[in-house]
PDB file of C-alpha atoms and ligand atoms in Angstrom:
ATOM      1  CA  MET A 290     101.328 109.932 126.920  1.00 71.00           C
ATOM      2  CA  ASN A 291      99.271 111.974 124.468  1.00 86.00           C
ATOM      3  CA  LYS A 292      95.581 111.961 125.491  1.00 89.00           C
ATOM      4  CA  LEU A 293      94.351 110.537 122.186  1.00 96.00           C
ATOM      5  CA  GLU A 294      96.938 107.764 122.281  1.00 97.00           C
ATOM      6  CA  GLU A 295      95.695 106.857 125.753  1.00 96.00           C
ATOM      7  CA  VAL A 296      92.221 106.147 124.393  1.00 97.00           C
ATOM      8  CA  PHE A 297      93.620 103.141 122.523  1.00 98.00           C
ATOM      9  CA  LYS A 298      95.180 101.553 125.597  1.00 96.00           C
ATOM     10  CA  ASN A 299      93.843  98.003 126.060  1.00 94.00           C
ATOM     11  CA  LYS A 300      91.007  98.448 123.597  1.00 97.00           C
ATOM     12  CA  LYS A 301      90.065  98.914 119.984  1.00 98.00           C
ATOM     13  CA  ALA A 302      88.661 102.384 119.461  1.00 98.00           C
ATOM     14  CA  PHE A 303      85.403 103.084 117.674  1.00 98.00           C
ATOM     15  CA  ILE A 304      85.555 106.500 115.996  1.00 98.00           C
ATOM     16  CA  PRO A 305      82.280 107.636 114.412  1.00 98.00           C
ATOM     17  CA  PHE A 306      82.132 110.737 112.222  1.00 98.00           C
ATOM     18  CA  VAL A 307      79.284 113.242 111.970  1.00 98.00           C
ATOM     19  CA  VAL A 308      78.980 116.512 110.092  1.00 98.00           C
ATOM     20  CA  ALA A 309      78.444 119.489 112.396  1.00 98.00           C
ATOM     21  CA  ASP A 310      75.037 121.179 112.024  1.00 98.00           C
ATOM     22  CA  ASP A 311      73.599 118.355 109.898  1.00 98.00           C
ATOM     23  CA  PRO A 312      70.671 118.757 109.793  1.00 98.00           C
ATOM     24  CA  ASP A 313      70.681 121.349 112.593  1.00 98.00           C
ATOM     25  CA  PHE A 314      72.343 122.441 115.837  1.00 98.00           C
ATOM     26  CA  ASP A 315      70.257 120.520 118.376  1.00 98.00           C
ATOM     27  CA  THR A 316      70.250 117.268 116.402  1.00 98.00           C
ATOM     28  CA  THR A 317      74.031 117.376 116.113  1.00 98.00           C
ATOM     29  CA  VAL A 318      74.415 117.886 119.860  1.00 98.00           C
ATOM     30  CA  GLN A 319      72.013 115.020 120.495  1.00 98.00           C
ATOM     31  CA  ASN A 320      73.764 112.731 117.988  1.00 98.00           C
ATOM     32  CA  ILE A 321      77.168 113.355 119.545  1.00 98.00           C
ATOM     33  CA  LEU A 322      75.797 112.602 123.020  1.00 98.00           C
ATOM     34  CA  THR A 323      74.083 109.445 121.764  1.00 98.00           C
ATOM     35  CA  LEU A 324      77.324 108.216 120.197  1.00 98.00           C
ATOM     36  CA  ALA A 325      79.314 109.110 123.317  1.00 98.00           C
ATOM     37  CA  ASN A 326      76.882 107.146 125.483  1.00 98.00           C
ATOM     38  CA  ASN A 327      76.740 104.141 123.158  1.00 98.00           C
ATOM     39  CA  GLY A 328      80.258 102.978 122.542  1.00 98.00           C
ATOM     40  CA  ALA A 329      82.074 105.775 120.716  1.00 98.00           C
ATOM     41  CA  ASP A 330      85.609 106.215 122.036  1.00 98.00           C
ATOM     42  CA  ILE A 331      86.486 109.319 120.006  1.00 98.00           C
ATOM     43  CA  ILE A 332      84.068 111.370 117.906  1.00 98.00           C
ATOM     44  CA  GLU A 333      85.201 112.986 114.680  1.00 98.00           C
ATOM     45  CA  LEU A 334      83.228 116.121 113.956  1.00 98.00           C
ATOM     46  CA  GLY A 335      83.279 117.472 110.401  1.00 98.00           C
ATOM     47  CA  ILE A 336      83.342 121.219 109.868  1.00 98.00           C
ATOM     48  CA  PRO A 337      81.585 121.620 106.505  1.00 98.00           C
ATOM     49  CA  PHE A 338      83.571 123.082 103.622  1.00 97.00           C
ATOM     50  CA  SER A 339      82.388 124.229 100.190  1.00 94.00           C
ATOM     51  CA  ASP A 340      84.962 122.118  98.308  1.00 93.00           C
ATOM     52  CA  PRO A 341      85.258 118.864 100.226  1.00 94.00           C
ATOM     53  CA  VAL A 342      87.553 117.187  97.684  1.00 90.00           C
ATOM     54  CA  ALA A 343      88.026 113.983  99.690  1.00 93.00           C
ATOM     55  CA  ASP A 344      84.321 113.467 100.324  1.00 94.00           C
ATOM     56  CA  GLY A 345      81.842 111.294  98.479  1.00 94.00           C
ATOM     57  CA  PRO A 346      78.188 112.094  97.800  1.00 96.00           C
ATOM     58  CA  VAL A 347      76.786 111.172 101.229  1.00 97.00           C
ATOM     59  CA  ILE A 348      78.994 113.601 103.123  1.00 97.00           C
ATOM     60  CA  GLN A 349      78.784 116.262 100.408  1.00 97.00           C
ATOM     61  CA  VAL A 350      75.003 116.303 100.783  1.00 97.00           C
ATOM     62  CA  ALA A 351      75.348 116.419 104.565  1.00 98.00           C
ATOM     63  CA  ASP A 352      77.582 119.483 104.188  1.00 98.00           C
ATOM     64  CA  LEU A 353      74.854 121.096 102.067  1.00 97.00           C
ATOM     65  CA  ARG A 354      72.247 120.404 104.749  1.00 98.00           C
ATOM     66  CA  ALA A 355      74.545 122.048 107.283  1.00 98.00           C
ATOM     67  CA  PHE A 356      75.044 125.085 105.028  1.00 98.00           C
ATOM     68  CA  ASP A 357      71.257 125.363 104.741  1.00 97.00           C
ATOM     69  CA  ALA A 358      71.131 125.377 108.539  1.00 97.00           C
ATOM     70  CA  GLY A 359      73.576 128.311 108.506  1.00 97.00           C
ATOM     71  CA  VAL A 360      76.734 126.562 109.666  1.00 98.00           C
ATOM     72  CA  ASN A 361      80.041 128.363 110.031  1.00 98.00           C
ATOM     73  CA  THR A 362      83.085 127.718 112.183  1.00 98.00           C
ATOM     74  CA  ASN A 363      81.746 129.652 115.168  1.00 98.00           C
ATOM     75  CA  VAL A 364      78.503 127.675 115.076  1.00 98.00           C
ATOM     76  CA  VAL A 365      80.575 124.486 115.179  1.00 98.00           C
ATOM     77  CA  PHE A 366      82.463 125.757 118.231  1.00 98.00           C
ATOM     78  CA  ASP A 367      79.080 126.572 119.832  1.00 98.00           C
ATOM     79  CA  ILE A 368      77.919 123.004 119.159  1.00 98.00           C
ATOM     80  CA  VAL A 369      81.036 121.700 120.899  1.00 98.00           C
ATOM     81  CA  ALA A 370      80.513 124.072 123.837  1.00 98.00           C
ATOM     82  CA  LYS A 371      76.991 122.698 124.250  1.00 98.00           C
ATOM     83  CA  VAL A 372      78.270 119.101 124.030  1.00 98.00           C
ATOM     84  CA  ARG A 373      80.895 119.879 126.648  1.00 98.00           C
ATOM     85  CA  GLU A 374      78.145 120.701 129.165  1.00 98.00           C
ATOM     86  CA  SER A 375      77.393 116.958 129.220  1.00 98.00           C
ATOM     87  CA  THR A 376      80.439 114.910 128.189  1.00 98.00           C
ATOM     88  CA  ASP A 377      84.251 114.866 128.056  1.00 97.00           C
ATOM     89  CA  VAL A 378      84.260 112.336 125.215  1.00 98.00           C
ATOM     90  CA  PRO A 379      87.428 112.869 123.166  1.00 98.00           C
ATOM     91  CA  LEU A 380      86.622 114.976 120.116  1.00 98.00           C
ATOM     92  CA  ILE A 381      88.592 115.688 116.959  1.00 98.00           C
ATOM     93  CA  PHE A 382      87.752 117.905 114.007  1.00 98.00           C
ATOM     94  CA  LEU A 383      87.855 116.902 110.359  1.00 98.00           C
ATOM     95  CA  THR A 384      88.043 119.868 108.035  1.00 98.00           C
ATOM     96  CA  TYR A 385      89.965 121.442 105.199  1.00 98.00           C
ATOM     97  CA  THR A 386      92.891 123.861 105.328  1.00 98.00           C
ATOM     98  CA  ASN A 387      90.968 126.907 104.184  1.00 98.00           C
ATOM     99  CA  ILE A 388      88.566 126.751 107.142  1.00 98.00           C
ATOM    100  CA  VAL A 389      91.405 126.763 109.661  1.00 98.00           C
ATOM    101  CA  PHE A 390      93.494 129.292 107.739  1.00 98.00           C
ATOM    102  CA  LYS A 391      90.600 131.725 107.444  1.00 98.00           C
ATOM    103  CA  TYR A 392      89.825 131.501 111.139  1.00 98.00           C
ATOM    104  CA  GLY A 393      93.491 132.065 111.916  1.00 98.00           C
ATOM    105  CA  TYR A 394      95.715 129.144 112.877  1.00 98.00           C
ATOM    106  CA  GLU A 395      96.414 130.430 116.361  1.00 98.00           C
ATOM    107  CA  GLU A 396      92.849 131.477 117.199  1.00 98.00           C
ATOM    108  CA  PHE A 397      91.518 128.151 115.877  1.00 98.00           C
ATOM    109  CA  CYS A 398      93.947 126.106 117.977  1.00 98.00           C
ATOM    110  CA  LYS A 399      93.247 128.238 121.033  1.00 98.00           C
ATOM    111  CA  ARG A 400      89.488 127.691 120.772  1.00 98.00           C
ATOM    112  CA  CYS A 401      90.099 123.960 120.270  1.00 98.00           C
ATOM    113  CA  ARG A 402      92.176 123.858 123.436  1.00 98.00           C
ATOM    114  CA  ASP A 403      89.527 125.774 125.398  1.00 98.00           C
ATOM    115  CA  LEU A 404      86.849 123.280 124.273  1.00 98.00           C
ATOM    116  CA  ASN A 405      89.029 120.241 124.860  1.00 98.00           C
ATOM    117  CA  ILE A 406      89.299 119.251 121.206  1.00 98.00           C
ATOM    118  CA  SER A 407      92.163 116.777 121.050  1.00 97.00           C
ATOM    119  CA  GLY A 408      93.085 116.634 117.391  1.00 98.00           C
ATOM    120  CA  LEU A 409      92.664 117.831 113.823  1.00 98.00           C
ATOM    121  CA  VAL A 410      92.407 115.817 110.610  1.00 98.00           C
ATOM    122  CA  ILE A 411      93.017 118.033 107.580  1.00 98.00           C
ATOM    123  CA  PRO A 412      93.072 115.878 104.442  1.00 97.00           C
ATOM    124  CA  ASP A 413      94.277 118.642 102.100  1.00 97.00           C
ATOM    125  CA  LEU A 414      97.235 119.684 104.257  1.00 97.00           C
ATOM    126  CA  PRO A 415     100.121 117.264 103.708  1.00 95.00           C
ATOM    127  CA  LEU A 416     102.866 116.844 106.297  1.00 96.00           C
ATOM    128  CA  GLU A 417     105.253 118.975 104.257  1.00 94.00           C
ATOM    129  CA  GLU A 418     102.890 121.954 104.486  1.00 96.00           C
ATOM    130  CA  GLN A 419     101.884 121.690 108.134  1.00 97.00           C
ATOM    131  CA  GLY A 420     104.736 123.804 109.496  1.00 94.00           C
ATOM    132  CA  ASP A 421     102.899 127.003 110.462  1.00 94.00           C
ATOM    133  CA  LEU A 422      99.898 125.198 111.906  1.00 98.00           C
ATOM    134  CA  ARG A 423     102.076 122.683 113.719  1.00 97.00           C
ATOM    135  CA  GLU A 424     103.658 125.410 115.794  1.00 96.00           C
ATOM    136  CA  PHE A 425     100.274 126.489 117.231  1.00 98.00           C
ATOM    137  CA  ALA A 426      98.929 122.939 117.465  1.00 98.00           C
ATOM    138  CA  LYS A 427     101.893 122.153 119.662  1.00 97.00           C
ATOM    139  CA  GLN A 428     101.495 125.274 121.755  1.00 97.00           C
ATOM    140  CA  TYR A 429      97.820 124.506 122.439  1.00 97.00           C
ATOM    141  CA  ASP A 430      98.260 120.750 122.779  1.00 96.00           C
ATOM    142  CA  ILE A 431      96.282 119.660 119.718  1.00 98.00           C
ATOM    143  CA  SER A 432      97.408 116.563 117.782  1.00 98.00           C
ATOM    144  CA  LEU A 433      97.683 116.870 114.025  1.00 98.00           C
ATOM    145  CA  ILE A 434      96.408 113.499 112.833  1.00 98.00           C
ATOM    146  CA  GLN A 435      98.402 112.235 109.854  1.00 98.00           C
ATOM    147  CA  LEU A 436      96.756 110.359 107.007  1.00 98.00           C
ATOM    148  CA  ILE A 437      98.477 107.470 105.266  1.00 97.00           C
ATOM    149  CA  ALA A 438      96.965 106.207 102.023  1.00 94.00           C
ATOM    150  CA  PRO A 439      97.631 103.088  99.929  1.00 90.00           C
ATOM    151  CA  THR A 440      99.750 105.338  97.688  1.00 91.00           C
ATOM    152  CA  SER A 441     101.900 106.889 100.452  1.00 94.00           C
ATOM    153  CA  GLY A 442     104.765 104.499  99.586  1.00 92.00           C
ATOM    154  CA  ASP A 443     108.128 106.106 100.351  1.00 94.00           C
ATOM    155  CA  ARG A 444     106.534 108.753 102.527  1.00 96.00           C
ATOM    156  CA  ILE A 445     105.225 106.261 105.105  1.00 97.00           C
ATOM    157  CA  GLU A 446     108.388 106.363 107.209  1.00 97.00           C
ATOM    158  CA  LYS A 447     108.508 110.139 107.370  1.00 97.00           C
ATOM    159  CA  ILE A 448     104.793 110.526 108.108  1.00 98.00           C
ATOM    160  CA  ALA A 449     104.800 107.790 110.751  1.00 98.00           C
ATOM    161  CA  LYS A 450     107.768 109.321 112.535  1.00 97.00           C
ATOM    162  CA  GLU A 451     106.003 112.686 112.806  1.00 96.00           C
ATOM    163  CA  ALA A 452     102.644 111.201 113.821  1.00 97.00           C
ATOM    164  CA  GLU A 453     100.901 111.765 117.123  1.00 97.00           C
ATOM    165  CA  GLY A 454      97.456 110.998 118.521  1.00 98.00           C
ATOM    166  CA  PHE A 455      96.760 108.263 116.011  1.00 98.00           C
ATOM    167  CA  ILE A 456      97.436 107.591 112.354  1.00 98.00           C
ATOM    168  CA  TYR A 457      94.469 107.651 109.980  1.00 98.00           C
ATOM    169  CA  MET A 458      94.968 104.744 107.596  1.00 98.00           C
ATOM    170  CA  VAL A 459      92.882 105.476 104.516  1.00 97.00           C
ATOM    171  CA  SER A 460      91.640 102.025 103.467  1.00 96.00           C
ATOM    172  CA  SER A 461      91.321 102.680  99.762  1.00 93.00           C
ATOM    173  CA  MET A 462      91.732 105.271  97.036  1.00 90.00           C
ATOM    174  CA  GLY A 463      88.997 107.675  96.071  1.00 88.00           C
ATOM    175  CA  VAL A 464      86.529 109.556  98.228  1.00 92.00           C
ATOM    176  CA  THR A 465      84.643 108.701 101.435  1.00 92.00           C
ATOM    177  CA  GLY A 466      81.705 106.314 101.135  1.00 92.00           C
ATOM    178  CA  GLN A 467      80.780 102.708 101.617  1.00 87.00           C
ATOM    179  CA  ARG A 468      82.778  99.905 100.013  1.00 89.00           C
ATOM    180  CA  GLU A 469      82.305  96.167  99.883  1.00 88.00           C
ATOM    181  CA  ASP A 470      85.918  94.977  99.803  1.00 90.00           C
ATOM    182  CA  PHE A 471      89.237  96.006 101.207  1.00 92.00           C
ATOM    183  CA  SER A 472      92.699  95.352  99.832  1.00 91.00           C
ATOM    184  CA  LYS A 473      94.638  92.480 101.351  1.00 90.00           C
ATOM    185  CA  LYS A 474      97.680  94.755 101.261  1.00 92.00           C
ATOM    186  CA  LEU A 475      96.254  96.955 104.023  1.00 96.00           C
ATOM    187  CA  SER A 476      97.777  94.774 106.717  1.00 96.00           C
ATOM    188  CA  ASN A 477     101.212  95.033 105.061  1.00 96.00           C
ATOM    189  CA  THR A 478     100.985  98.810 105.062  1.00 97.00           C
ATOM    190  CA  ILE A 479     100.004  98.815 108.737  1.00 97.00           C
ATOM    191  CA  GLU A 480     102.882  96.477 109.577  1.00 97.00           C
ATOM    192  CA  GLU A 481     105.211  98.868 107.823  1.00 97.00           C
ATOM    193  CA  ILE A 482     103.823 101.823 109.790  1.00 98.00           C
ATOM    194  CA  ARG A 483     104.427  99.906 113.021  1.00 98.00           C
ATOM    195  CA  LYS A 484     108.128  99.603 112.193  1.00 97.00           C
ATOM    196  CA  TYR A 485     108.449 103.350 112.622  1.00 98.00           C
ATOM    197  CA  THR A 486     106.020 104.301 115.392  1.00 98.00           C
ATOM    198  CA  ASP A 487     104.003 103.111 118.394  1.00 97.00           C
ATOM    199  CA  VAL A 488     101.261 105.636 117.659  1.00 98.00           C
ATOM    200  CA  PRO A 489      97.936 103.760 117.211  1.00 98.00           C
ATOM    201  CA  VAL A 490      96.593 103.189 113.697  1.00 98.00           C
ATOM    202  CA  ALA A 491      92.868 103.561 112.928  1.00 98.00           C
ATOM    203  CA  ILE A 492      91.346 102.564 109.575  1.00 98.00           C
ATOM    204  CA  GLY A 493      88.667 104.593 107.826  1.00 98.00           C
ATOM    205  CA  PHE A 494      87.007 104.929 104.371  1.00 97.00           C
ATOM    206  CA  GLY A 495      84.328 102.544 103.279  1.00 96.00           C
ATOM    207  CA  ILE A 496      83.514 100.694 106.490  1.00 97.00           C
ATOM    208  CA  HIS A 497      79.808 100.205 107.221  1.00 97.00           C
ATOM    209  CA  SER A 498      79.006  96.707 108.481  1.00 97.00           C
ATOM    210  CA  ALA A 499      79.824  95.118 111.820  1.00 98.00           C
ATOM    211  CA  GLU A 500      81.543  92.265 109.939  1.00 97.00           C
ATOM    212  CA  GLN A 501      83.871  94.694 108.155  1.00 97.00           C
ATOM    213  CA  ALA A 502      84.571  96.539 111.398  1.00 98.00           C
ATOM    214  CA  GLN A 503      85.395  93.279 113.128  1.00 98.00           C
ATOM    215  CA  ALA A 504      87.703  92.041 110.377  1.00 97.00           C
ATOM    216  CA  LEU A 505      89.584  95.340 110.100  1.00 97.00           C
ATOM    217  CA  SER A 506      89.860  95.763 113.868  1.00 98.00           C
ATOM    218  CA  LYS A 507      92.072  92.667 113.855  1.00 97.00           C
ATOM    219  CA  ILE A 508      94.770  94.499 111.910  1.00 97.00           C
ATOM    220  CA  ALA A 509      94.349  97.998 113.406  1.00 98.00           C
ATOM    221  CA  ASP A 510      93.792  99.795 116.704  1.00 98.00           C
ATOM    222  CA  GLY A 511      90.612 101.588 115.736  1.00 98.00           C
ATOM    223  CA  ILE A 512      87.789 101.814 113.226  1.00 98.00           C
ATOM    224  CA  ILE A 513      86.433 105.054 111.750  1.00 98.00           C
ATOM    225  CA  ILE A 514      82.927 105.156 110.247  1.00 98.00           C
ATOM    226  CA  GLY A 515      81.474 108.222 108.551  1.00 98.00           C
ATOM    227  CA  SER A 516      79.124 107.862 105.592  1.00 97.00           C
ATOM    228  CA  ALA A 517      77.128 104.982 107.111  1.00 98.00           C
ATOM    229  CA  ILE A 518      76.367 107.122 110.163  1.00 98.00           C
ATOM    230  CA  VAL A 519      75.673 110.246 108.131  1.00 98.00           C
ATOM    231  CA  GLU A 520      73.166 108.176 106.135  1.00 98.00           C
ATOM    232  CA  LEU A 521      71.355 107.078 109.302  1.00 98.00           C
ATOM    233  CA  ILE A 522      71.190 110.740 110.314  1.00 98.00           C
ATOM    234  CA  ALA A 523      69.783 111.661 106.897  1.00 98.00           C
ATOM    235  CA  GLU A 524      67.066 109.053 107.405  1.00 97.00           C
ATOM    236  CA  GLY A 525      66.308 110.481 110.846  1.00 94.00           C
ATOM    237  CA  LYS A 526      67.259 107.193 112.523  1.00 94.00           C
ATOM    238  CA  ASP A 527      68.585 106.801 116.034  1.00 88.00           C
ATOM    239  CA  LEU A 528      72.314 106.086 116.247  1.00 98.00           C
ATOM    240  CA  ALA A 529      72.413 104.140 119.508  1.00 98.00           C
ATOM    241  CA  GLU A 530      71.735 100.683 118.137  1.00 98.00           C
ATOM    242  CA  TYR A 531      74.210 100.923 115.258  1.00 98.00           C
ATOM    243  CA  SER A 532      76.875 102.423 117.483  1.00 98.00           C
ATOM    244  CA  ASN A 533      76.549  99.665 120.079  1.00 98.00           C
ATOM    245  CA  GLU A 534      76.585  97.022 117.367  1.00 98.00           C
ATOM    246  CA  ILE A 535      79.878  98.298 115.917  1.00 98.00           C
ATOM    247  CA  LYS A 536      81.501  98.704 119.323  1.00 98.00           C
ATOM    248  CA  ALA A 537      80.513  95.145 120.263  1.00 98.00           C
ATOM    249  CA  ALA A 538      82.030  93.817 117.029  1.00 98.00           C
ATOM    250  CA  ILE A 539      85.511  95.275 117.481  1.00 98.00           C
TER     251      ILE A 539
HETATM  252  O1  IGP B 817      82.655 107.967 105.118  1.00 58.96           O
HETATM  253  P1  IGP B 817      83.536 106.811 105.313  1.00 58.96           P
HETATM  254  O2  IGP B 817      83.785 106.061 104.054  1.00 58.96           O
HETATM  255  O3  IGP B 817      83.084 105.954 106.479  1.00 58.96           O
HETATM  256  O4  IGP B 817      84.985 107.391 105.712  1.00 58.96           O
HETATM  257  C1  IGP B 817      85.265 108.028 106.998  1.00 58.96           C
HETATM  258  C2  IGP B 817      85.030 109.449 106.937  1.00 58.96           C
HETATM  259  O5  IGP B 817      83.714 109.749 106.646  1.00 58.96           O
HETATM  260  C3  IGP B 817      85.622 110.525 107.821  1.00 58.96           C
HETATM  261  O6  IGP B 817      86.735 110.159 108.523  1.00 58.96           O
HETATM  262  C4  IGP B 817      85.872 111.617 106.821  1.00 58.96           C
HETATM  263  C5  IGP B 817      84.943 112.498 106.413  1.00 58.96           C
HETATM  264  N1  IGP B 817      85.474 113.336 105.470  1.00 58.96           N
HETATM  265  C6  IGP B 817      86.746 112.968 105.249  1.00 58.96           C
HETATM  266  C7  IGP B 817      87.690 113.478 104.359  1.00 58.96           C
HETATM  267  C8  IGP B 817      88.941 112.891 104.313  1.00 58.96           C
HETATM  268  C9  IGP B 817      89.259 111.844 105.152  1.00 58.96           C
HETATM  269  C10 IGP B 817      88.339 111.321 106.055  1.00 58.96           C
HETATM  270  C11 IGP B 817      87.057 111.873 106.094  1.00 58.96           C
END
C-alpha cells in the first residue's frame, strides 16, 4: 500500500499546513517538530509562490513574510533536511506548477524522494496536465494528490480513479481561509468519490474549530487545517495546544 494511504489506516488523519520559512527558517523547523509531536499525522508544507491564486489573505501574507526571510525552493529543501534530523513524520508539499517546473520536474521529484517527501499538492495543475510530472513522480515514488472541488461534477470519476495517497476534498469554493458553515452536499460528493476509489479522502478549506473538525471527520478520513495555524504562527503562539485539541476531536 502507498505510504500516505497507510497513514489513514484505523484512524482519522490530522493534516496541518504551514508555510515554509514563515517567519524564518528556525521557527518553521520548530513548528513542524511541534506539530509532529502533538498529533499531526501528515504535515503539509507550503512552498511560497508569488501568485498564489488559491490562497486567501492569511496565507498570502505568510508567503510575503517568507519572501522577506529570503525563501526559495532550495531553502525549503534545507528546512526539510533539518526536520529530517529529528522526525520521519510524513510530509507533503503544497505549491504551484511554476515552482516545480522552474526547478525541473525530475530534479524536484528526486530531491523529494531523497528527503522522504511523500506527496505533492499542486492546485493549479489539473489532472489533464499532469502527464510530464506524473512520469517523474512515479519514478521517484511521490504521490500526486488530486483535488476535488464542489464544482468537479463529471470529472469526479476520472479524478478519483487516478488518485493516490489521498484525495483533497476542497470543502467550498473560493480561496483558503476560515469559514463558519459547510455545505450539506459535501457528504454526497464524498460518497460519490468512494464509489470509484478506496483512496482516503481528507477535507480542507475553512476548518478552524475543534467542533468543525469533529463534524467533518465523521464524513471523511482526514482533516486539513491551514489558515488557522498560520494565524497562530503570525501571532507568535505555540502550536502544541491547538494541535492536540484538533487531534483529540477527530
Ligand atoms: O487555509 P485553510 O482554509 O485551512 O485551507 C487549507 C489550506 O490552507 C492548505 O491545504 C492550502 C494552502 N494553500 C492552498 C492552496 C490550494 C489548496 C489548498 C491549500
